[in-house]
Amino acid sequence: MGRSREEKEDAPADAPDGRTVYIPLRFHYEYKSRRTVAGLPLIHINIGQGLYKARGILAIGTMARGVVSLGVVSAGLISLGAVSAGLISIGALALGLLLAAGGAAVGTVAAGGLAMGILAMGGLAVGVYSLGGCALAAKIAAGGYAHAPIAMGDQGSGGMFFDMHTALPDAVRSAILTRFPGTWKWIADLFSSVV
């Protein structure tokens, strides 16, 4: 009895001698350098279909941990991955002690769709100083909607509100330095340049 057309398309191919041949589709590659630094391989690459861990100075794998790490889940001083954590972190979900960038970012300086940090920049930015579509800050905020003691935007609320289209940079700088005298110069310059 013959197979239907759909069964023929879904079935494995037959070898010339009539046997059915299955070809495994799993891919795996691993490289670990012989040279080590403090017991860690200089380079460790462990990639493929499935969960593979890499640990080294430069680590590349599904789950990577190293000084520089690249992986779906990664941790290191410089970390890149879908979920990443490190001193400097870039990923869909990024946690960075110094800098974080990604879809959702949390760090001292954070940039992303959702950003939380001392200086936060993004669609929804929450921090001490915030720039973004919706900026919420403890001190200074600028964006489409801004809420902070000093806020500048199209709409917003706070102790002092500046319309983004009519405010003068010198007036904004003066308000920042009057309300928060210890503010770093580059922060005052950044926010006064927004208007």
Coordinates of N, CA and C in Angstrom, one line a residue:
M1 N 0.8 -1.2 0.0 CA 0.0 0.0 0.0 C 0.9 1.2 0.0
G2 N 0.6 2.2 -0.9 CA 1.5 3.4 -1.0 C 1.1 4.5 0.0
R3 N 2.1 5.4 0.2 CA 1.9 6.5 1.2 C 1.2 7.7 0.4
S4 N 0.4 8.4 1.2 CA -0.2 9.6 0.6 C 0.9 10.7 0.3
R5 N 0.5 11.7 -0.4 CA 1.5 12.8 -0.8 C 2.0 13.5 0.5
E6 N 1.1 13.8 1.5 CA 1.5 14.4 2.7 C 2.4 13.5 3.5
E7 N 2.1 12.2 3.6 CA 3.0 11.3 4.3 C 4.4 11.3 3.7
K8 N 4.5 11.3 2.4 CA 5.7 11.3 1.7 C 6.6 12.5 2.0
E9 N 5.9 13.7 2.1 CA 6.7 14.9 2.4 C 7.2 15.0 3.8
D10 N 6.4 14.4 4.8 CA 6.8 14.4 6.2 C 7.7 13.3 6.6
A11 N 7.8 12.2 5.8 CA 8.6 11.1 6.2 C 10.0 11.3 5.9
P12 N 10.9 10.6 6.6 CA 12.3 10.6 6.3 C 12.6 10.0 4.9
A13 N 13.7 10.5 4.4 CA 14.1 10.0 3.0 C 14.6 8.6 3.1
D14 N 14.3 7.9 2.0 CA 14.8 6.5 1.9 C 16.1 6.5 1.2
A15 N 17.0 5.7 1.7 CA 18.3 5.5 1.1 C 18.2 4.7 -0.2
P16 N 19.1 4.7 -1.1 CA 19.0 4.0 -2.4 C 18.8 2.5 -2.2
D17 N 19.3 1.9 -1.1 CA 19.1 0.5 -0.8 C 17.9 0.2 -0.1
G18 N 17.0 1.2 0.1 CA 15.7 1.0 0.8 C 15.6 1.2 2.3
R19 N 16.8 1.5 2.9 CA 16.8 1.8 4.3 C 16.4 3.2 4.6
T20 N 15.8 3.5 5.7 CA 15.5 4.8 6.1 C 16.7 5.4 6.9
V21 N 17.1 6.6 6.5 CA 18.2 7.3 7.0 C 17.7 8.5 7.8
Y22 N 18.1 8.5 9.1 CA 17.9 9.7 9.9 C 19.1 10.5 10.1
I23 N 19.1 11.8 9.9 CA 20.2 12.6 10.0 C 20.0 13.5 11.3
P24 N 20.9 13.3 12.3 CA 20.7 14.1 13.5 C 20.9 15.6 13.2
L25 N 20.1 16.5 13.7 CA 20.2 17.9 13.5 C 20.8 18.7 14.6
R26 N 21.3 18.0 15.6 CA 21.9 18.6 16.8 C 23.3 19.1 16.4
F27 N 23.6 20.3 16.7 CA 24.9 20.9 16.4 C 25.6 21.2 17.7
H28 N 26.9 20.9 17.8 CA 27.6 21.3 19.0 C 29.1 21.6 18.6
Y29 N 29.6 22.7 19.2 CA 31.0 23.0 18.9 C 31.6 23.5 20.3
E30 N 32.8 23.0 20.6 CA 33.5 23.5 21.8 C 34.9 23.7 21.5
Y31 N 35.4 24.8 22.0 CA 36.9 25.1 21.9 C 37.3 25.7 23.2
K32 N 38.4 25.1 23.8 CA 38.9 25.7 25.0 C 40.4 25.8 24.8
S33 N 40.9 27.1 25.0 CA 42.3 27.3 24.7 C 43.1 26.7 25.8
R34 N 44.4 26.3 25.5 CA 45.3 25.7 26.4 C 45.8 26.7 27.4
R35 N 46.0 27.9 26.9 CA 46.5 29.0 27.7 C 45.5 29.4 28.8
T36 N 45.9 29.5 30.0 CA 45.0 29.9 31.1 C 45.5 31.2 31.8
V37 N 44.6 31.9 32.4 CA 44.9 33.0 33.3 C 44.1 32.8 34.6
A38 N 44.8 32.7 35.7 CA 44.2 32.5 37.0 C 43.3 31.3 37.0
G39 N 43.8 30.2 36.3 CA 43.0 29.0 36.2 C 41.9 28.9 35.2
L40 N 41.6 30.1 34.6 CA 40.5 30.1 33.6 C 41.1 30.1 32.2
P41 N 40.5 29.3 31.3 CA 41.0 29.3 29.9 C 40.9 30.7 29.3
L42 N 41.8 31.1 28.5 CA 41.8 32.4 27.9 C 40.5 32.6 27.0
I43 N 40.2 31.5 26.3 CA 39.0 31.5 25.4 C 38.3 30.2 25.6
H44 N 37.0 30.3 25.9 CA 36.2 29.1 26.0 C 34.9 29.3 25.1
I45 N 34.8 28.6 24.1 CA 33.6 28.6 23.2 C 32.9 27.3 23.4
N46 N 31.6 27.3 23.7 CA 30.8 26.1 23.9 C 29.4 26.4 23.4
I47 N 29.1 26.2 22.1 CA 27.9 26.5 21.5 C 27.2 25.4 20.9
G48 N 25.9 25.5 20.7 CA 25.2 24.4 20.0 C 23.7 24.5 20.4
Q49 N 23.0 23.5 19.9 CA 21.6 23.3 20.1 C 21.5 22.7 21.5
G50 N 20.9 23.4 22.5 CA 20.8 23.0 23.8 C 21.5 23.9 24.8
L51 N 21.7 23.5 26.0 CA 22.3 24.3 27.0 C 23.8 23.9 27.2
Y52 N 24.7 24.8 26.9 CA 26.1 24.6 27.0 C 26.7 25.7 27.8
K53 N 27.5 25.4 28.8 CA 28.2 26.4 29.6 C 29.6 26.7 29.1
A54 N 29.9 28.0 29.2 CA 31.3 28.4 28.8 C 31.8 29.2 30.0
R55 N 33.1 29.0 30.4 CA 33.7 29.8 31.5 C 35.1 30.0 31.1
G56 N 35.5 31.3 31.0 CA 36.8 31.7 30.6 C 37.0 33.2 30.6
I57 N 38.2 33.7 30.3 CA 38.4 35.1 30.2 C 37.4 35.6 29.1
L58 N 37.5 35.0 28.0 CA 36.5 35.3 26.9 C 35.6 34.0 26.8
A59 N 34.3 34.2 27.2 CA 33.4 33.0 27.3 C 32.3 33.2 26.3
I60 N 32.0 32.3 25.4 CA 31.0 32.3 24.5 C 30.2 31.0 24.6
G61 N 28.9 31.1 24.9 CA 28.1 29.9 25.1 C 26.7 30.2 25.4
T62 N 25.9 29.2 25.5 CA 24.5 29.4 25.8 C 24.4 30.1 27.2
M63 N 25.2 29.6 28.1 CA 25.4 30.2 29.4 C 26.8 30.5 29.6
A64 N 27.2 31.8 29.6 CA 28.6 32.2 29.5 C 28.9 33.0 30.8
R65 N 30.1 32.7 31.3 CA 30.6 33.4 32.5 C 32.1 33.7 32.3
G66 N 32.5 35.0 32.3 CA 33.9 35.3 32.1 C 34.1 36.8 32.2
V67 N 35.3 37.2 32.0 CA 35.6 38.7 32.0 C 34.8 39.3 30.9
V68 N 34.9 38.8 29.7 CA 34.0 39.2 28.6 C 33.2 38.0 28.2
S69 N 31.8 38.1 28.3 CA 31.0 37.0 28.1 C 29.9 37.3 27.1
L70 N 29.6 36.3 26.3 CA 28.6 36.4 25.2 C 27.8 35.2 25.2
G71 N 26.5 35.3 25.5 CA 25.6 34.1 25.5 C 24.2 34.5 25.7
V72 N 23.3 33.5 25.7 CA 21.9 33.7 25.9 C 21.8 34.2 27.4
V73 N 22.4 33.6 28.3 CA 22.5 34.0 29.7 C 24.0 34.3 29.9
S74 N 24.4 35.5 30.3 CA 25.8 35.8 30.4 C 26.1 36.7 31.6
A75 N 27.2 36.5 32.2 CA 27.7 37.2 33.4 C 29.2 37.5 33.2
G76 N 29.6 38.7 33.5 CA 31.0 39.1 33.4 C 31.2 40.5 33.5
L77 N 32.5 41.0 33.5 CA 32.7 42.4 33.5 C 32.0 43.1 32.4
I78 N 32.2 42.6 31.2 CA 31.5 43.1 30.0 C 30.7 41.9 29.5
S79 N 29.4 42.1 29.5 CA 28.5 41.0 29.3 C 27.5 41.4 28.2
L80 N 27.3 40.5 27.2 CA 26.3 40.6 26.2 C 25.5 39.4 26.1
G81 N 24.2 39.5 26.1 CA 23.3 38.4 26.0 C 21.9 38.7 26.2
A82 N 21.0 37.8 25.9 CA 19.6 38.0 26.1 C 19.3 38.4 27.5
V83 N 19.9 37.7 28.5 CA 19.8 38.1 29.9 C 21.3 38.2 30.3
S84 N 21.7 39.4 30.7 CA 23.1 39.7 31.0 C 23.2 40.5 32.3
A85 N 24.3 40.2 33.0 CA 24.7 40.9 34.2 C 26.2 41.1 34.2
G86 N 26.6 42.3 34.6 CA 28.0 42.6 34.7 C 28.3 44.1 35.0
L87 N 29.5 44.5 34.9 CA 29.9 45.8 35.1 C 29.3 46.7 34.0
I88 N 29.5 46.2 32.8 CA 28.9 46.8 31.6 C 28.1 45.7 30.9
S89 N 26.8 45.9 30.8 CA 25.9 44.9 30.3 C 25.0 45.3 29.2
I90 N 24.9 44.5 28.1 CA 24.0 44.8 27.0 C 23.2 43.6 26.7
G91 N 21.8 43.7 26.7 CA 21.0 42.6 26.4 C 19.5 42.9 26.5
A92 N 18.7 42.0 26.2 CA 17.2 42.2 26.3 C 16.9 42.6 27.7
L93 N 17.4 41.8 28.6 CA 17.3 42.1 30.1 C 18.7 42.3 30.6
A94 N 19.0 43.6 30.9 CA 20.4 43.9 31.3 C 20.5 44.5 32.7
L95 N 21.4 43.9 33.5 CA 21.7 44.4 34.8 C 23.2 44.8 34.8
G96 N 23.5 46.1 34.9 CA 24.9 46.5 34.9 C 25.2 47.4 36.1
L97 N 26.3 47.1 36.7 CA 26.7 47.9 37.9 C 27.1 49.3 37.4
L98 N 27.8 49.4 36.3 CA 28.1 50.8 35.8 C 27.2 51.2 34.7
L99 N 27.0 50.4 33.6 CA 26.2 50.7 32.5 C 25.4 49.5 32.1
A100 N 24.1 49.8 31.8 CA 23.2 48.7 31.3 C 22.4 49.3 30.1
A101 N 22.3 48.5 29.0 CA 21.6 48.9 27.9 C 20.8 47.7 27.4
G102 N 19.5 47.9 27.1 CA 18.7 46.8 26.5 C 17.2 47.1 26.6
G103 N 16.4 46.1 26.3 CA 15.0 46.3 26.4 C 14.5 46.7 27.8
A104 N 15.0 46.0 28.8 CA 14.8 46.4 30.2 C 16.2 46.5 30.8
A105 N 16.6 47.7 31.3 CA 17.9 47.9 31.8 C 17.9 48.5 33.2
V106 N 18.8 47.9 34.0 CA 18.9 48.5 35.4 C 20.4 48.6 35.6
G107 N 20.8 49.8 36.0 CA 22.2 50.1 36.2 C 22.4 51.5 36.7
T108 N 23.7 51.8 37.0 CA 24.0 53.2 37.4 C 23.6 54.2 36.3
V109 N 24.1 53.8 35.1 CA 23.6 54.5 33.9 C 22.8 53.5 33.1
A110 N 21.5 53.7 32.8 CA 20.7 52.7 32.2 C 20.0 53.3 30.9
A111 N 20.0 52.6 29.8 CA 19.3 53.0 28.6 C 18.5 51.8 28.1
G112 N 17.3 52.1 27.8 CA 16.5 51.0 27.2 C 15.0 51.3 27.2
G113 N 14.2 50.4 26.7 CA 12.8 50.6 26.7 C 12.2 50.9 28.1
L114 N 12.7 50.1 29.0 CA 12.4 50.4 30.4 C 13.8 50.6 31.1
A115 N 14.1 51.7 31.6 CA 15.4 52.0 32.2 C 15.3 52.5 33.6
M116 N 16.0 51.9 34.5 CA 16.1 52.3 35.9 C 17.5 52.5 36.3
G117 N 17.8 53.6 36.9 CA 19.2 53.9 37.3 C 19.4 55.3 37.9
I118 N 20.6 55.6 38.2 CA 20.9 57.0 38.7 C 20.6 57.9 37.5
L119 N 21.2 57.6 36.3 CA 20.8 58.3 35.1 C 20.1 57.3 34.2
A120 N 18.8 57.5 34.0 CA 18.0 56.6 33.2 C 17.6 57.3 31.9
M121 N 17.7 56.6 30.8 CA 17.2 57.1 29.5 C 16.5 56.0 28.8
G122 N 15.2 56.3 28.4 CA 14.5 55.3 27.6 C 13.0 55.6 27.5
G123 N 12.2 54.7 27.0 CA 10.8 54.9 26.8 C 10.1 55.2 28.1
L124 N 10.4 54.4 29.1 CA 10.0 54.7 30.5 C 11.3 54.7 31.3
A125 N 11.6 55.9 31.8 CA 12.9 56.1 32.5 C 12.6 56.5 33.9
V126 N 13.2 55.7 34.9 CA 13.0 56.0 36.3 C 14.3 56.1 36.9
G127 N 14.6 57.2 37.6 CA 15.9 57.4 38.2 C 16.0 58.6 39.0
V128 N 17.2 59.0 39.4 CA 17.5 60.3 40.0 C 17.4 61.3 39.0
Y129 N 18.0 61.0 37.8 CA 18.0 61.9 36.6 C 17.4 61.1 35.5
S130 N 16.4 61.5 34.8 CA 15.7 60.7 33.8 C 15.4 61.5 32.5
L131 N 15.7 60.8 31.4 CA 15.3 61.3 30.1 C 14.5 60.3 29.4
G132 N 13.4 60.6 28.8 CA 12.6 59.6 28.0 C 11.2 60.0 27.7
G133 N 10.5 59.1 27.1 CA 9.1 59.3 26.7 C 8.3 59.6 27.9
C134 N 8.5 58.8 28.9 CA 7.9 59.1 30.3 C 9.0 59.0 31.2
A135 N 9.4 60.2 31.8 CA 10.6 60.3 32.6 C 10.1 60.6 34.1
L136 N 10.5 59.8 35.0 CA 10.1 60.0 36.4 C 11.4 60.0 37.2
A137 N 11.6 61.1 37.9 CA 12.9 61.3 38.6 C 12.8 61.8 40.0
A138 N 13.8 61.5 40.8 CA 13.9 62.1 42.1 C 14.4 63.5 42.1
K139 N 15.1 63.9 41.1 CA 15.6 65.3 41.0 C 15.2 66.0 39.7
I140 N 15.7 65.5 38.5 CA 15.5 66.2 37.3 C 15.0 65.2 36.2
A141 N 13.9 65.6 35.5 CA 13.3 64.7 34.5 C 13.1 65.5 33.2
A142 N 13.3 64.9 32.0 CA 13.0 65.6 30.8 C 12.4 64.5 29.8
G143 N 11.3 64.9 29.1 CA 10.7 63.9 28.2 C 9.3 64.3 27.8
G144 N 8.7 63.5 27.0 CA 7.3 63.7 26.6 C 6.4 64.0 27.8
Y145 N 6.5 63.2 28.8 CA 5.9 63.4 30.1 C 7.0 63.3 31.1
A146 N 7.1 64.4 32.0 CA 8.2 64.4 33.0 C 7.6 64.7 34.3
H147 N 8.1 64.0 35.3 CA 7.7 64.3 36.7 C 8.9 64.2 37.6
A148 N 9.2 65.4 38.2 CA 10.3 65.5 39.1 C 10.3 66.9 39.8
P149 N 11.1 67.1 40.8 CA 11.2 68.5 41.3 C 11.5 69.5 40.3
I150 N 12.4 69.2 39.3 CA 12.6 70.0 38.1 C 12.3 69.1 36.9
A151 N 11.2 69.5 36.2 CA 10.7 68.7 35.1 C 10.7 69.6 33.8
M152 N 11.0 69.0 32.7 CA 10.9 69.7 31.4 C 10.3 68.7 30.4
G153 N 9.3 69.1 29.7 CA 8.7 68.3 28.7 C 7.5 68.9 28.0
D154 N 6.8 68.1 27.3 CA 5.6 68.5 26.6 C 4.5 68.6 27.7
Q155 N 4.5 67.6 28.6 CA 3.6 67.6 29.7 C 4.3 67.2 30.9
G156 N 3.8 67.5 32.1 CA 4.5 67.0 33.3 C 4.0 67.7 34.5
S157 N 4.7 67.4 35.6 CA 4.4 68.0 36.9 C 5.7 67.9 37.7
G158 N 5.7 68.8 38.7 CA 6.8 68.9 39.6 C 6.9 70.2 40.3
G159 N 8.0 70.4 41.0 CA 8.2 71.7 41.7 C 8.4 72.8 40.7
M160 N 9.2 72.6 39.7 CA 9.4 73.6 38.6 C 9.2 72.8 37.3
F161 N 8.3 73.3 36.5 CA 8.0 72.7 35.2 C 8.4 73.7 34.0
F162 N 9.2 73.2 33.1 CA 9.6 74.0 31.9 C 9.0 73.3 30.7
D163 N 8.3 74.1 29.8 CA 7.9 73.6 28.6 C 9.1 73.4 27.7
M164 N 9.2 72.2 27.1 CA 10.4 71.8 26.3 C 10.6 72.7 25.1
H165 N 9.5 73.3 24.6 CA 9.7 74.1 23.3 C 9.9 75.6 23.6
T166 N 9.6 76.1 24.8 CA 9.7 77.5 25.0 C 10.8 77.9 26.1
A167 N 11.2 76.9 26.8 CA 12.2 77.2 27.9 C 13.6 77.6 27.4
L168 N 14.3 78.4 28.1 CA 15.6 78.8 27.7 C 16.6 78.0 28.5
P169 N 17.7 77.5 27.8 CA 18.7 76.7 28.4 C 19.3 77.3 29.7
D170 N 19.6 78.6 29.7 CA 20.2 79.3 30.8 C 19.2 79.3 32.0
A171 N 17.9 79.4 31.8 CA 16.9 79.4 32.9 C 16.9 78.0 33.5
V172 N 17.0 76.9 32.6 CA 16.9 75.6 33.1 C 18.2 75.3 34.0
R173 N 19.4 75.7 33.4 CA 20.6 75.5 34.2 C 20.6 76.2 35.5
S174 N 20.1 77.4 35.5 CA 20.0 78.2 36.7 C 19.1 77.5 37.8
A175 N 18.0 77.0 37.3 CA 17.0 76.4 38.2 C 17.6 75.1 38.8
I176 N 18.4 74.4 38.0 CA 19.0 73.1 38.4 C 20.0 73.4 39.5
L177 N 20.9 74.4 39.2 CA 22.0 74.7 40.2 C 21.5 75.4 41.4
T178 N 20.3 76.1 41.3 CA 19.7 76.7 42.5 C 19.1 75.7 43.4
R179 N 18.3 74.8 42.8 CA 17.5 73.8 43.6 C 18.5 72.7 44.1
F180 N 19.4 72.3 43.2 CA 20.4 71.2 43.6 C 21.8 71.7 43.4
P181 N 22.3 72.5 44.3 CA 23.7 73.1 44.1 C 24.8 72.2 43.9
G182 N 24.7 71.0 44.4 CA 25.8 70.0 44.2 C 25.8 69.2 42.9
T183 N 24.9 69.6 42.0 CA 24.7 68.8 40.7 C 26.0 68.9 39.9
W184 N 26.4 67.8 39.3 CA 27.6 67.8 38.5 C 27.3 68.7 37.3
K185 N 28.4 69.4 36.8 CA 28.2 70.3 35.7 C 27.7 69.6 34.4
W186 N 28.2 68.4 34.1 CA 27.8 67.7 32.9 C 26.3 67.3 33.0
I187 N 25.7 67.1 34.2 CA 24.3 66.8 34.3 C 23.5 68.1 34.0
A188 N 23.9 69.2 34.6 CA 23.3 70.5 34.3 C 23.3 70.8 32.8
D189 N 24.5 70.6 32.2 CA 24.7 70.8 30.8 C 23.8 69.9 29.9
L190 N 23.7 68.6 30.3 CA 22.9 67.7 29.6 C 21.4 68.1 29.6
F191 N 20.9 68.4 30.8 CA 19.4 68.7 30.8 C 19.1 70.1 30.3
S192 N 20.1 71.1 30.4 CA 19.8 72.4 29.8 C 19.9 72.3 28.3
S193 N 20.6 71.3 27.7 CA 20.7 71.2 26.3 C 19.5 70.5 25.7
V194 N 18.7 69.9 26.5 CA 17.5 69.2 26.0 C 16.4 70.2 25.5
V195 N 16.4 71.4 26.2 CA 15.3 72.3 25.8 C 15.7 73.2 24.6

